[in-house]
Amino acid sequence: MLMRTDPFREFDRLTQQLLGTTGTWSRPSAVPMDAYRQGDEYVIALDLPGVTPDAIDIDVERNMLTVKAERRPLAKADDVQMELSERPLGVFSRQLVLADTLDTEHISADYDAGVLTLRIPIAERAKPRKIAIGDRPGRKQIAG
Protein backbone atom coordinates (compact mmCIF):
# COMPACT_ATOMS: atom_id res chain seq x y z
CA MET A 1 0.00 0.00 0.00
CA LEU A 2 2.95 2.33 0.61
CA MET A 3 6.03 3.00 -1.47
CA ARG A 4 9.28 4.47 -0.27
CA THR A 5 10.23 7.55 -2.25
CA ASP A 6 13.93 7.88 -1.45
CA PRO A 7 16.16 4.77 -1.38
CA PHE A 8 19.08 6.80 0.03
CA ARG A 9 17.19 8.18 3.05
CA GLU A 10 18.78 5.63 5.40
CA PHE A 11 22.27 6.69 4.25
CA ASP A 12 21.34 10.34 4.90
CA ARG A 13 20.13 9.44 8.39
CA LEU A 14 23.35 7.59 9.23
CA THR A 15 25.48 10.44 7.89
CA GLN A 16 23.54 12.98 9.95
CA GLN A 17 24.02 10.86 13.07
CA LEU A 18 27.76 10.49 12.49
CA LEU A 19 28.36 14.15 11.64
CA GLY A 20 25.91 15.52 14.21
CA THR A 21 24.11 17.66 11.63
CA THR A 22 20.50 18.74 11.98
CA GLY A 23 17.74 18.91 9.43
CA THR A 24 16.83 22.12 7.64
CA TRP A 25 13.72 23.08 5.66
CA SER A 26 15.58 22.42 2.40
CA ARG A 27 17.12 19.14 3.62
CA PRO A 28 15.10 17.71 6.53
CA SER A 29 16.12 14.71 8.66
CA ALA A 30 14.23 11.43 8.33
CA VAL A 31 11.33 10.55 10.64
CA PRO A 32 11.29 6.93 11.87
CA MET A 33 7.94 5.24 11.31
CA ASP A 34 5.92 2.04 11.35
CA ALA A 35 3.15 1.29 8.86
CA TYR A 36 0.64 -1.55 9.07
CA ARG A 37 -2.89 -2.55 8.12
CA GLN A 38 -5.41 -2.92 10.94
CA GLY A 39 -8.83 -4.09 9.82
CA ASP A 40 -10.19 -1.70 7.19
CA GLU A 41 -7.58 1.01 7.65
CA TYR A 42 -3.89 1.65 7.20
CA VAL A 43 -2.04 2.97 10.24
CA ILE A 44 1.17 5.01 10.11
CA ALA A 45 2.98 5.82 13.37
CA LEU A 46 5.77 8.41 13.23
CA ASP A 47 8.17 9.18 16.09
CA LEU A 48 8.31 12.91 16.81
CA PRO A 49 9.40 13.19 20.46
CA GLY A 50 9.77 16.69 21.84
CA VAL A 51 7.80 18.25 18.97
CA THR A 52 4.78 20.37 19.86
CA PRO A 53 1.59 19.64 17.88
CA ASP A 54 1.60 23.15 16.38
CA ALA A 55 5.04 22.42 14.84
CA ILE A 56 3.70 19.45 12.83
CA ASP A 57 2.47 19.93 9.26
CA ILE A 58 0.55 17.14 7.46
CA ASP A 59 -0.31 17.51 3.76
CA VAL A 60 -1.86 15.24 1.15
CA GLU A 61 -1.66 16.16 -2.51
CA ARG A 62 -3.09 13.56 -4.83
CA ASN A 63 -1.52 10.37 -3.43
CA MET A 64 1.55 11.99 -1.84
CA LEU A 65 1.45 12.23 1.97
CA THR A 66 3.98 14.61 3.52
CA VAL A 67 4.64 14.97 7.26
CA LYS A 68 6.99 17.76 8.30
CA ALA A 69 7.87 18.77 11.85
CA GLU A 70 10.34 21.03 13.60
CA ARG A 71 11.93 20.45 16.99
CA ARG A 72 12.96 23.84 18.27
CA PRO A 73 15.50 24.56 21.02
CA LEU A 74 14.08 25.19 24.47
CA ALA A 75 13.95 28.80 25.56
CA LYS A 76 16.87 29.35 27.93
CA ALA A 77 17.43 32.02 30.53
CA ASP A 78 20.62 34.08 30.44
CA ASP A 79 22.05 32.24 33.44
CA VAL A 80 21.71 28.75 31.86
CA GLN A 81 24.88 27.10 30.59
CA MET A 82 24.35 24.02 28.41
CA GLU A 83 26.50 21.09 29.59
CA LEU A 84 25.35 18.43 27.15
CA SER A 85 23.11 18.61 24.09
CA GLU A 86 22.51 15.29 22.29
CA ARG A 87 18.84 15.59 21.32
CA PRO A 88 18.58 16.47 17.63
CA LEU A 89 16.95 19.76 16.71
CA GLY A 90 15.80 21.00 13.35
CA VAL A 91 13.36 19.89 10.69
CA PHE A 92 12.16 16.32 10.21
CA SER A 93 10.16 15.04 7.25
CA ARG A 94 8.70 11.93 5.68
CA GLN A 95 6.98 11.53 2.31
CA LEU A 96 4.94 8.51 1.31
CA VAL A 97 3.20 7.60 -1.90
CA LEU A 98 -0.23 6.22 -0.99
CA ALA A 99 -1.95 3.59 -3.10
CA ASP A 100 -5.13 4.47 -4.99
CA THR A 101 -6.94 1.96 -2.77
CA LEU A 102 -6.67 4.29 0.24
CA ASP A 103 -9.29 6.96 1.03
CA THR A 104 -7.17 10.11 1.37
CA GLU A 105 -10.29 12.22 1.98
CA HIS A 106 -10.80 10.69 5.44
CA ILE A 107 -7.34 10.59 7.05
CA SER A 108 -7.34 11.14 10.81
CA ALA A 109 -4.35 12.22 12.90
CA ASP A 110 -3.65 11.87 16.64
CA TYR A 111 -0.56 12.94 18.57
CA ASP A 112 0.21 11.34 21.92
CA ALA A 113 3.45 10.80 23.87
CA GLY A 114 5.60 11.97 20.97
CA VAL A 115 4.00 9.65 18.41
CA LEU A 116 1.95 10.96 15.48
CA THR A 117 -0.56 8.31 14.38
CA LEU A 118 -2.29 8.64 11.02
CA ARG A 119 -5.22 6.38 10.16
CA ILE A 120 -6.17 6.05 6.49
CA PRO A 121 -9.32 4.06 5.62
CA ILE A 122 -9.25 1.52 2.81
CA ALA A 123 -11.49 2.84 0.00
CA GLU A 124 -14.82 1.03 -0.44
CA ARG A 125 -13.95 0.21 -4.05
CA ALA A 126 -10.85 -1.69 -2.84
CA LYS A 127 -12.65 -3.92 -0.34
CA PRO A 128 -13.52 -7.48 -1.39
CA ARG A 129 -17.14 -8.02 -2.39
CA LYS A 130 -19.26 -10.93 -3.61
CA ILE A 131 -20.58 -10.94 -7.14
CA ALA A 132 -23.80 -12.86 -7.79
CA ILE A 133 -24.00 -14.89 -11.00
CA GLY A 134 -26.42 -13.46 -13.54
CA ASP A 135 -26.61 -10.14 -11.70
CA ARG A 136 -25.45 -7.79 -14.47
CA PRO A 137 -26.05 -4.07 -14.22
CA GLY A 138 -28.61 -2.87 -16.79
CA ARG A 139 -29.91 -6.39 -17.47
CA LYS A 140 -33.69 -6.61 -17.66
CA GLN A 141 -35.40 -9.43 -15.80
CA ILE A 142 -38.26 -11.11 -17.68
CA ALA A 143 -41.10 -12.25 -15.50
CA GLY A 144 -42.40 -15.60 -16.49
Tab-separated table of N, CA and C in Angstrom:
chain	number	residue	atom	x	y	z
A	1	MET	N	0.812	-1.198	0.000
A	1	MET	CA	0.000	0.000	0.000
A	1	MET	C	0.858	1.266	0.000
A	2	LEU	N	2.063	1.173	0.544
A	2	LEU	CA	2.949	2.332	0.610
A	2	LEU	C	4.194	2.072	-0.208
A	3	MET	N	4.807	3.145	-0.696
A	3	MET	CA	6.026	3.003	-1.468
A	3	MET	C	7.042	4.009	-0.949
A	4	ARG	N	8.241	3.550	-0.699
A	4	ARG	CA	9.284	4.473	-0.266
A	4	ARG	C	9.698	5.344	-1.432
A	5	THR	N	9.931	6.624	-1.158
A	5	THR	CA	10.231	7.546	-2.250
A	5	THR	C	11.707	7.830	-2.408
A	6	ASP	N	12.517	7.545	-1.382
A	6	ASP	CA	13.934	7.879	-1.454
A	6	ASP	C	14.772	6.707	-0.935
A	7	PRO	N	15.393	5.933	-1.828
A	7	PRO	CA	16.161	4.769	-1.384
A	7	PRO	C	17.421	5.142	-0.600
A	8	PHE	N	17.855	6.387	-0.665
A	8	PHE	CA	19.078	6.801	0.028
A	8	PHE	C	18.805	7.475	1.363
A	9	ARG	N	17.544	7.505	1.795
A	9	ARG	CA	17.185	8.182	3.047
A	9	ARG	C	17.928	7.589	4.242
A	10	GLU	N	18.089	6.276	4.274
A	10	GLU	CA	18.785	5.633	5.402
A	10	GLU	C	20.254	6.059	5.440
A	11	PHE	N	20.893	6.202	4.285
A	11	PHE	CA	22.266	6.694	4.246
A	11	PHE	C	22.355	8.129	4.769
A	12	ASP	N	21.389	8.956	4.399
A	12	ASP	CA	21.344	10.340	4.901
A	12	ASP	C	21.213	10.362	6.415
A	13	ARG	N	20.346	9.488	6.943
A	13	ARG	CA	20.130	9.440	8.391
A	13	ARG	C	21.415	9.040	9.114
A	14	LEU	N	22.099	8.029	8.605
A	14	LEU	CA	23.352	7.588	9.232
A	14	LEU	C	24.422	8.676	9.166
A	15	THR	N	24.518	9.355	8.036
A	15	THR	CA	25.480	10.444	7.886
A	15	THR	C	25.189	11.565	8.868
A	16	GLN	N	23.917	11.924	9.008
A	16	GLN	CA	23.542	12.984	9.945
A	16	GLN	C	23.878	12.591	11.379
A	17	GLN	N	23.677	11.309	11.721
A	17	GLN	CA	24.020	10.856	13.069
A	17	GLN	C	25.528	10.931	13.306
A	18	LEU	N	26.309	10.495	12.337
A	18	LEU	CA	27.757	10.489	12.494
A	18	LEU	C	28.350	11.897	12.541
A	19	LEU	N	27.820	12.791	11.715
A	19	LEU	CA	28.355	14.148	11.639
A	19	LEU	C	27.687	15.106	12.627
A	20	GLY	N	26.593	14.666	13.246
A	20	GLY	CA	25.906	15.524	14.207
A	20	GLY	C	25.178	16.691	13.565
A	21	THR	N	24.813	16.574	12.299
A	21	THR	CA	24.106	17.664	11.626
A	21	THR	C	22.619	17.581	11.909
A	22	THR	N	21.942	18.704	11.769
A	22	THR	CA	20.498	18.739	11.976
A	22	THR	C	19.798	19.023	10.669
A	23	GLY	N	18.514	18.698	10.637
A	23	GLY	CA	17.736	18.915	9.431
A	23	GLY	C	17.372	20.373	9.241
A	24	THR	N	17.249	20.769	7.991
A	24	THR	CA	16.826	22.121	7.640
A	24	THR	C	15.581	22.004	6.775
A	25	TRP	N	14.911	23.121	6.497
A	25	TRP	CA	13.715	23.077	5.661
A	25	TRP	C	14.038	22.588	4.257
A	26	SER	N	15.227	22.877	3.746
A	26	SER	CA	15.576	22.424	2.399
A	26	SER	C	16.091	20.985	2.389
A	27	ARG	N	16.631	20.518	3.511
A	27	ARG	CA	17.125	19.135	3.615
A	27	ARG	C	16.788	18.584	5.001
A	28	PRO	N	15.525	18.180	5.214
A	28	PRO	CA	15.097	17.706	6.533
A	28	PRO	C	15.653	16.323	6.875
A	29	SER	N	15.720	16.037	8.172
A	29	SER	CA	16.121	14.709	8.656
A	29	SER	C	14.948	13.746	8.510
A	30	ALA	N	15.261	12.450	8.480
A	30	ALA	CA	14.225	11.428	8.331
A	30	ALA	C	13.438	11.255	9.627
A	31	VAL	N	12.190	10.858	9.502
A	31	VAL	CA	11.331	10.548	10.643
A	31	VAL	C	11.151	9.037	10.684
A	32	PRO	N	11.533	8.385	11.786
A	32	PRO	CA	11.293	6.935	11.870
A	32	PRO	C	9.798	6.645	11.955
A	33	MET	N	9.368	5.548	11.332
A	33	MET	CA	7.940	5.239	11.308
A	33	MET	C	7.683	3.749	11.229
A	34	ASP	N	6.456	3.380	11.568
A	34	ASP	CA	5.923	2.037	11.353
A	34	ASP	C	4.665	2.212	10.514
A	35	ALA	N	4.380	1.252	9.649
A	35	ALA	CA	3.147	1.289	8.861
A	35	ALA	C	2.585	-0.126	8.825
A	36	TYR	N	1.271	-0.241	9.068
A	36	TYR	CA	0.641	-1.552	9.073
A	36	TYR	C	-0.850	-1.417	8.778
A	37	ARG	N	-1.441	-2.527	8.365
A	37	ARG	CA	-2.889	-2.550	8.125
A	37	ARG	C	-3.555	-3.117	9.363
A	38	GLN	N	-4.631	-2.463	9.793
A	38	GLN	CA	-5.406	-2.919	10.939
A	38	GLN	C	-6.880	-2.875	10.534
A	39	GLY	N	-7.440	-4.040	10.266
A	39	GLY	CA	-8.829	-4.092	9.816
A	39	GLY	C	-8.998	-3.403	8.482
A	40	ASP	N	-9.894	-2.412	8.436
A	40	ASP	CA	-10.186	-1.702	7.191
A	40	ASP	C	-9.475	-0.362	7.098
A	41	GLU	N	-8.336	-0.236	7.750
A	41	GLU	CA	-7.576	1.009	7.646
A	41	GLU	C	-6.082	0.738	7.705
A	42	TYR	N	-5.343	1.680	7.154
A	42	TYR	CA	-3.889	1.651	7.199
A	42	TYR	C	-3.462	2.595	8.306
A	43	VAL	N	-2.507	2.169	9.116
A	43	VAL	CA	-2.042	2.974	10.243
A	43	VAL	C	-0.562	3.285	10.037
A	44	ILE	N	-0.222	4.565	10.205
A	44	ILE	CA	1.170	5.010	10.109
A	44	ILE	C	1.504	5.708	11.419
A	45	ALA	N	2.542	5.227	12.106
A	45	ALA	CA	2.978	5.820	13.371
A	45	ALA	C	4.371	6.407	13.173
A	46	LEU	N	4.502	7.711	13.428
A	46	LEU	CA	5.770	8.415	13.227
A	46	LEU	C	6.288	8.928	14.570
A	47	ASP	N	7.555	8.707	14.847
A	47	ASP	CA	8.173	9.177	16.090
A	47	ASP	C	8.584	10.637	15.959
A	48	LEU	N	7.977	11.482	16.791
A	48	LEU	CA	8.307	12.911	16.812
A	48	LEU	C	8.418	13.394	18.261
A	49	PRO	N	9.312	12.780	19.056
A	49	PRO	CA	9.399	13.187	20.462
A	49	PRO	C	9.914	14.615	20.610
A	50	GLY	N	9.330	15.326	21.566
A	50	GLY	CA	9.765	16.692	21.835
A	50	GLY	C	9.246	17.728	20.856
A	51	VAL	N	8.370	17.328	19.949
A	51	VAL	CA	7.804	18.254	18.972
A	51	VAL	C	6.404	18.640	19.456
A	52	THR	N	6.114	19.926	19.461
A	52	THR	CA	4.778	20.365	19.858
A	52	THR	C	3.816	20.165	18.684
A	53	PRO	N	2.548	19.878	18.970
A	53	PRO	CA	1.591	19.640	17.878
A	53	PRO	C	1.498	20.789	16.872
A	54	ASP	N	1.687	22.030	17.324
A	54	ASP	CA	1.603	23.155	16.376
A	54	ASP	C	2.820	23.240	15.454
A	55	ALA	N	3.856	22.431	15.699
A	55	ALA	CA	5.042	22.418	14.837
A	55	ALA	C	5.014	21.252	13.850
A	56	ILE	N	3.861	20.582	13.748
A	56	ILE	CA	3.697	19.452	12.826
A	56	ILE	C	2.798	19.877	11.680
A	57	ASP	N	3.225	19.582	10.451
A	57	ASP	CA	2.472	19.929	9.255
A	57	ASP	C	2.216	18.647	8.465
A	58	ILE	N	0.939	18.343	8.199
A	58	ILE	CA	0.551	17.142	7.456
A	58	ILE	C	-0.187	17.584	6.200
A	59	ASP	N	0.299	17.149	5.042
A	59	ASP	CA	-0.315	17.505	3.760
A	59	ASP	C	-0.538	16.257	2.923
A	60	VAL	N	-1.617	16.277	2.150
A	60	VAL	CA	-1.864	15.238	1.148
A	60	VAL	C	-2.182	15.946	-0.152
A	61	GLU	N	-1.397	15.639	-1.175
A	61	GLU	CA	-1.663	16.162	-2.513
A	61	GLU	C	-1.678	14.985	-3.463
A	62	ARG	N	-2.841	14.763	-4.035
A	62	ARG	CA	-3.092	13.559	-4.833
A	62	ARG	C	-2.819	12.355	-3.952
A	63	ASN	N	-1.814	11.543	-4.251
A	63	ASN	CA	-1.516	10.374	-3.425
A	63	ASN	C	-0.204	10.528	-2.651
A	64	MET	N	0.304	11.745	-2.554
A	64	MET	CA	1.550	11.989	-1.835
A	64	MET	C	1.235	12.552	-0.446
A	65	LEU	N	1.618	11.793	0.587
A	65	LEU	CA	1.447	12.229	1.973
A	65	LEU	C	2.783	12.772	2.465
A	66	THR	N	2.763	13.989	3.000
A	66	THR	CA	3.981	14.609	3.524
A	66	THR	C	3.749	15.005	4.977
A	67	VAL	N	4.645	14.562	5.846
A	67	VAL	CA	4.635	14.966	7.256
A	67	VAL	C	5.936	15.700	7.510
A	68	LYS	N	5.826	16.939	8.000
A	68	LYS	CA	6.995	17.761	8.295
A	68	LYS	C	6.839	18.302	9.709
A	69	ALA	N	7.910	18.275	10.473
A	69	ALA	CA	7.866	18.767	11.851
A	69	ALA	C	9.186	19.445	12.185
A	70	GLU	N	9.127	20.331	13.175
A	70	GLU	CA	10.339	21.033	13.595
A	70	GLU	C	10.475	20.949	15.113
A	71	ARG	N	11.616	20.453	15.561
A	71	ARG	CA	11.930	20.449	16.988
A	71	ARG	C	12.815	21.651	17.252
A	72	ARG	N	12.269	22.583	18.001
A	72	ARG	CA	12.959	23.845	18.270
A	72	ARG	C	13.722	23.758	19.592
A	73	PRO	N	14.784	24.552	19.736
A	73	PRO	CA	15.497	24.559	21.020
A	73	PRO	C	14.611	25.143	22.117
A	74	LEU	N	14.825	24.659	23.331
A	74	LEU	CA	14.083	25.187	24.475
A	74	LEU	C	14.542	26.608	24.764
A	75	ALA	N	13.602	27.433	25.186
A	75	ALA	CA	13.951	28.802	25.560
A	75	ALA	C	14.799	28.739	26.831
A	76	LYS	N	15.947	29.403	26.793
A	76	LYS	CA	16.865	29.350	27.935
A	76	LYS	C	17.039	30.739	28.534
A	77	ALA	N	17.157	30.757	29.834
A	77	ALA	CA	17.428	32.016	30.530
A	77	ALA	C	18.906	32.370	30.349
A	78	ASP	N	19.241	33.610	30.615
A	78	ASP	CA	20.620	34.077	30.444
A	78	ASP	C	21.606	33.356	31.355
A	79	ASP	N	21.137	32.870	32.492
A	79	ASP	CA	22.048	32.239	33.444
A	79	ASP	C	22.180	30.726	33.236
A	80	VAL	N	21.622	30.180	32.130
A	80	VAL	CA	21.705	28.747	31.856
A	80	VAL	C	22.910	28.474	30.963
A	81	GLN	N	23.722	27.508	31.387
A	81	GLN	CA	24.884	27.101	30.595
A	81	GLN	C	24.684	25.643	30.198
A	82	MET	N	24.592	25.369	28.901
A	82	MET	CA	24.353	24.016	28.407
A	82	MET	C	25.587	23.159	28.654
A	83	GLU	N	25.406	22.018	29.302
A	83	GLU	CA	26.502	21.090	29.592
A	83	GLU	C	26.564	19.955	28.565
A	84	LEU	N	25.411	19.534	28.092
A	84	LEU	CA	25.351	18.427	27.148
A	84	LEU	C	24.104	18.604	26.282
A	85	SER	N	24.256	18.467	24.991
A	85	SER	CA	23.110	18.608	24.085
A	85	SER	C	23.198	17.523	23.014
A	86	GLU	N	22.480	16.417	23.223
A	86	GLU	CA	22.506	15.294	22.293
A	86	GLU	C	21.208	15.132	21.519
A	87	ARG	N	20.135	15.736	21.985
A	87	ARG	CA	18.843	15.589	21.321
A	87	ARG	C	18.849	16.400	20.028
A	88	PRO	N	18.527	15.747	18.908
A	88	PRO	CA	18.577	16.466	17.629
A	88	PRO	C	17.498	17.537	17.536
A	89	LEU	N	17.873	18.653	16.975
A	89	LEU	CA	16.953	19.758	16.711
A	89	LEU	C	16.856	19.931	15.210
A	90	GLY	N	15.903	20.696	14.778
A	90	GLY	CA	15.799	20.999	13.354
A	90	GLY	C	14.515	20.493	12.760
A	91	VAL	N	14.547	20.264	11.455
A	91	VAL	CA	13.362	19.887	10.693
A	91	VAL	C	13.430	18.407	10.350
A	92	PHE	N	12.288	17.737	10.498
A	92	PHE	CA	12.163	16.321	10.206
A	92	PHE	C	11.025	16.145	9.211
A	93	SER	N	11.180	15.197	8.280
A	93	SER	CA	10.157	15.043	7.247
A	93	SER	C	10.080	13.598	6.789
A	94	ARG	N	8.894	13.242	6.298
A	94	ARG	CA	8.698	11.933	5.684
A	94	ARG	C	7.654	12.078	4.593
A	95	GLN	N	7.937	11.529	3.414
A	95	GLN	CA	6.982	11.533	2.310
A	95	GLN	C	6.674	10.103	1.927
A	96	LEU	N	5.386	9.842	1.695
A	96	LEU	CA	4.943	8.509	1.309
A	96	LEU	C	3.998	8.611	0.128
A	97	VAL	N	4.143	7.695	-0.799
A	97	VAL	CA	3.196	7.596	-1.901
A	97	VAL	C	2.133	6.600	-1.466
A	98	LEU	N	0.880	7.059	-1.418
A	98	LEU	CA	-0.226	6.215	-0.988
A	98	LEU	C	-0.877	5.556	-2.192
A	99	ALA	N	-1.287	4.322	-2.019
A	99	ALA	CA	-1.952	3.591	-3.103
A	99	ALA	C	-3.314	4.200	-3.396
A	100	ASP	N	-3.806	3.982	-4.600
A	100	ASP	CA	-5.127	4.474	-4.992
A	100	ASP	C	-6.236	3.802	-4.191
A	101	THR	N	-5.926	2.699	-3.536
A	101	THR	CA	-6.938	1.960	-2.773
A	101	THR	C	-7.193	2.569	-1.396
A	102	LEU	N	-6.474	3.639	-1.046
A	102	LEU	CA	-6.671	4.294	0.243
A	102	LEU	C	-7.533	5.535	0.069
A	103	ASP	N	-8.378	5.820	1.061
A	103	ASP	CA	-9.293	6.956	1.028
A	103	ASP	C	-8.613	8.171	1.663
A	104	THR	N	-7.925	8.958	0.852
A	104	THR	CA	-7.169	10.106	1.370
A	104	THR	C	-8.063	11.251	1.825
A	105	GLU	N	-9.351	11.181	1.540
A	105	GLU	CA	-10.286	12.225	1.976
A	105	GLU	C	-10.642	12.095	3.459
A	106	HIS	N	-10.375	10.937	4.062
A	106	HIS	CA	-10.802	10.690	5.438
A	106	HIS	C	-9.649	10.273	6.347
A	107	ILE	N	-8.485	10.879	6.186
A	107	ILE	CA	-7.337	10.589	7.048
A	107	ILE	C	-7.555	11.269	8.396
A	108	SER	N	-7.270	10.541	9.471
A	108	SER	CA	-7.341	11.142	10.808
A	108	SER	C	-5.945	11.122	11.412
A	109	ALA	N	-5.673	12.097	12.282
A	109	ALA	CA	-4.353	12.217	12.905
A	109	ALA	C	-4.508	12.434	14.405
A	110	ASP	N	-3.709	11.707	15.189
A	110	ASP	CA	-3.648	11.870	16.641
A	110	ASP	C	-2.185	11.991	17.038
A	111	TYR	N	-1.928	12.764	18.075
A	111	TYR	CA	-0.556	12.944	18.567
A	111	TYR	C	-0.554	12.714	20.071
A	112	ASP	N	0.172	11.684	20.515
A	112	ASP	CA	0.212	11.343	21.925
A	112	ASP	C	1.589	10.783	22.271
A	113	ALA	N	2.162	11.288	23.352
A	113	ALA	CA	3.446	10.800	23.873
A	113	ALA	C	4.549	10.817	22.814
A	114	GLY	N	4.552	11.835	21.965
A	114	GLY	CA	5.605	11.974	20.967
A	114	GLY	C	5.430	11.113	19.727
A	115	VAL	N	4.257	10.487	19.579
A	115	VAL	CA	3.998	9.645	18.409
A	115	VAL	C	2.801	10.211	17.646
A	116	LEU	N	3.020	10.514	16.371
A	116	LEU	CA	1.954	10.960	15.485
A	116	LEU	C	1.382	9.723	14.801
A	117	THR	N	0.083	9.487	14.979
A	117	THR	CA	-0.564	8.315	14.384
A	117	THR	C	-1.578	8.776	13.356
A	118	LEU	N	-1.367	8.336	12.120
A	118	LEU	CA	-2.287	8.635	11.020
A	118	LEU	C	-3.064	7.374	10.694
A	119	ARG	N	-4.366	7.510	10.529
A	119	ARG	CA	-5.221	6.383	10.161
A	119	ARG	C	-5.885	6.715	8.823
A	120	ILE	N	-5.660	5.826	7.841
A	120	ILE	CA	-6.175	6.047	6.494
A	120	ILE	C	-7.089	4.884	6.138
A	121	PRO	N	-8.394	5.148	5.952
A	121	PRO	CA	-9.322	4.057	5.618
A	121	PRO	C	-9.042	3.470	4.234
A	122	ILE	N	-9.313	2.181	4.115
A	122	ILE	CA	-9.250	1.524	2.811
A	122	ILE	C	-10.504	1.967	2.050
A	123	ALA	N	-10.353	2.374	0.809
A	123	ALA	CA	-11.486	2.836	0.004
A	123	ALA	C	-12.483	1.699	-0.214
A	124	GLU	N	-13.766	2.038	-0.253
A	124	GLU	CA	-14.821	1.034	-0.445
A	124	GLU	C	-14.589	0.225	-1.718
A	125	ARG	N	-14.136	0.901	-2.772
A	125	ARG	CA	-13.950	0.210	-4.048
A	125	ARG	C	-12.833	-0.828	-3.990
A	126	ALA	N	-11.969	-0.757	-2.957
A	126	ALA	CA	-10.846	-1.691	-2.842
A	126	ALA	C	-11.163	-2.879	-1.941
A	127	LYS	N	-12.286	-2.822	-1.247
A	127	LYS	CA	-12.651	-3.916	-0.338
A	127	LYS	C	-13.229	-5.085	-1.132
A	128	PRO	N	-12.962	-6.320	-0.689
A	128	PRO	CA	-13.516	-7.479	-1.389
A	128	PRO	C	-15.047	-7.482	-1.317
A	129	ARG	N	-15.676	-7.937	-2.379
A	129	ARG	CA	-17.136	-8.024	-2.390
A	129	ARG	C	-17.550	-9.242	-3.209
A	130	LYS	N	-18.720	-9.758	-2.906
A	130	LYS	CA	-19.256	-10.926	-3.607
A	130	LYS	C	-20.010	-10.464	-4.850
A	131	ILE	N	-19.867	-11.221	-5.902
A	131	ILE	CA	-20.578	-10.944	-7.145
A	131	ILE	C	-21.525	-12.116	-7.385
A	132	ALA	N	-22.807	-11.818	-7.516
A	132	ALA	CA	-23.796	-12.861	-7.789
A	132	ALA	C	-23.796	-13.188	-9.279
A	133	ILE	N	-23.963	-14.453	-9.597
A	133	ILE	CA	-23.997	-14.891	-10.999
A	133	ILE	C	-25.319	-14.438	-11.619
A	134	GLY	N	-25.247	-13.909	-12.823
A	134	GLY	CA	-26.424	-13.463	-13.540
A	134	GLY	C	-26.941	-12.108	-13.059
A	135	ASP	N	-26.191	-11.435	-12.258
A	135	ASP	CA	-26.609	-10.143	-11.699
A	135	ASP	C	-25.817	-9.031	-12.381
A	136	ARG	N	-26.139	-8.818	-13.694
A	136	ARG	CA	-25.449	-7.794	-14.471
A	136	ARG	C	-26.152	-6.479	-14.360
A	137	PRO	N	-25.406	-5.374	-14.232
A	137	PRO	CA	-26.052	-4.069	-14.220
A	137	PRO	C	-26.722	-3.791	-15.570
A	138	GLY	N	-27.905	-3.231	-15.551
A	138	GLY	CA	-28.607	-2.872	-16.785
A	138	GLY	C	-29.345	-4.022	-17.442
A	139	ARG	N	-29.243	-5.221	-16.895
A	139	ARG	CA	-29.907	-6.390	-17.475
A	139	ARG	C	-31.361	-6.414	-17.026
A	140	LYS	N	-32.273	-6.578	-17.973
A	140	LYS	CA	-33.691	-6.613	-17.658
A	140	LYS	C	-34.102	-8.025	-17.285
A	141	GLN	N	-34.868	-8.125	-16.224
A	141	GLN	CA	-35.399	-9.426	-15.805
A	141	GLN	C	-36.741	-9.631	-16.485
A	142	ILE	N	-36.987	-10.786	-17.035
A	142	ILE	CA	-38.256	-11.111	-17.679
A	142	ILE	C	-39.060	-11.979	-16.718
A	143	ALA	N	-40.235	-11.487	-16.390
A	143	ALA	CA	-41.101	-12.247	-15.498
A	143	ALA	C	-41.762	-13.361	-16.284
A	144	GLY	N	-41.829	-14.535	-15.713
A	144	GLY	CA	-42.402	-15.602	-16.491
A	144	GLY	C	-43.393	-16.380	-15.823
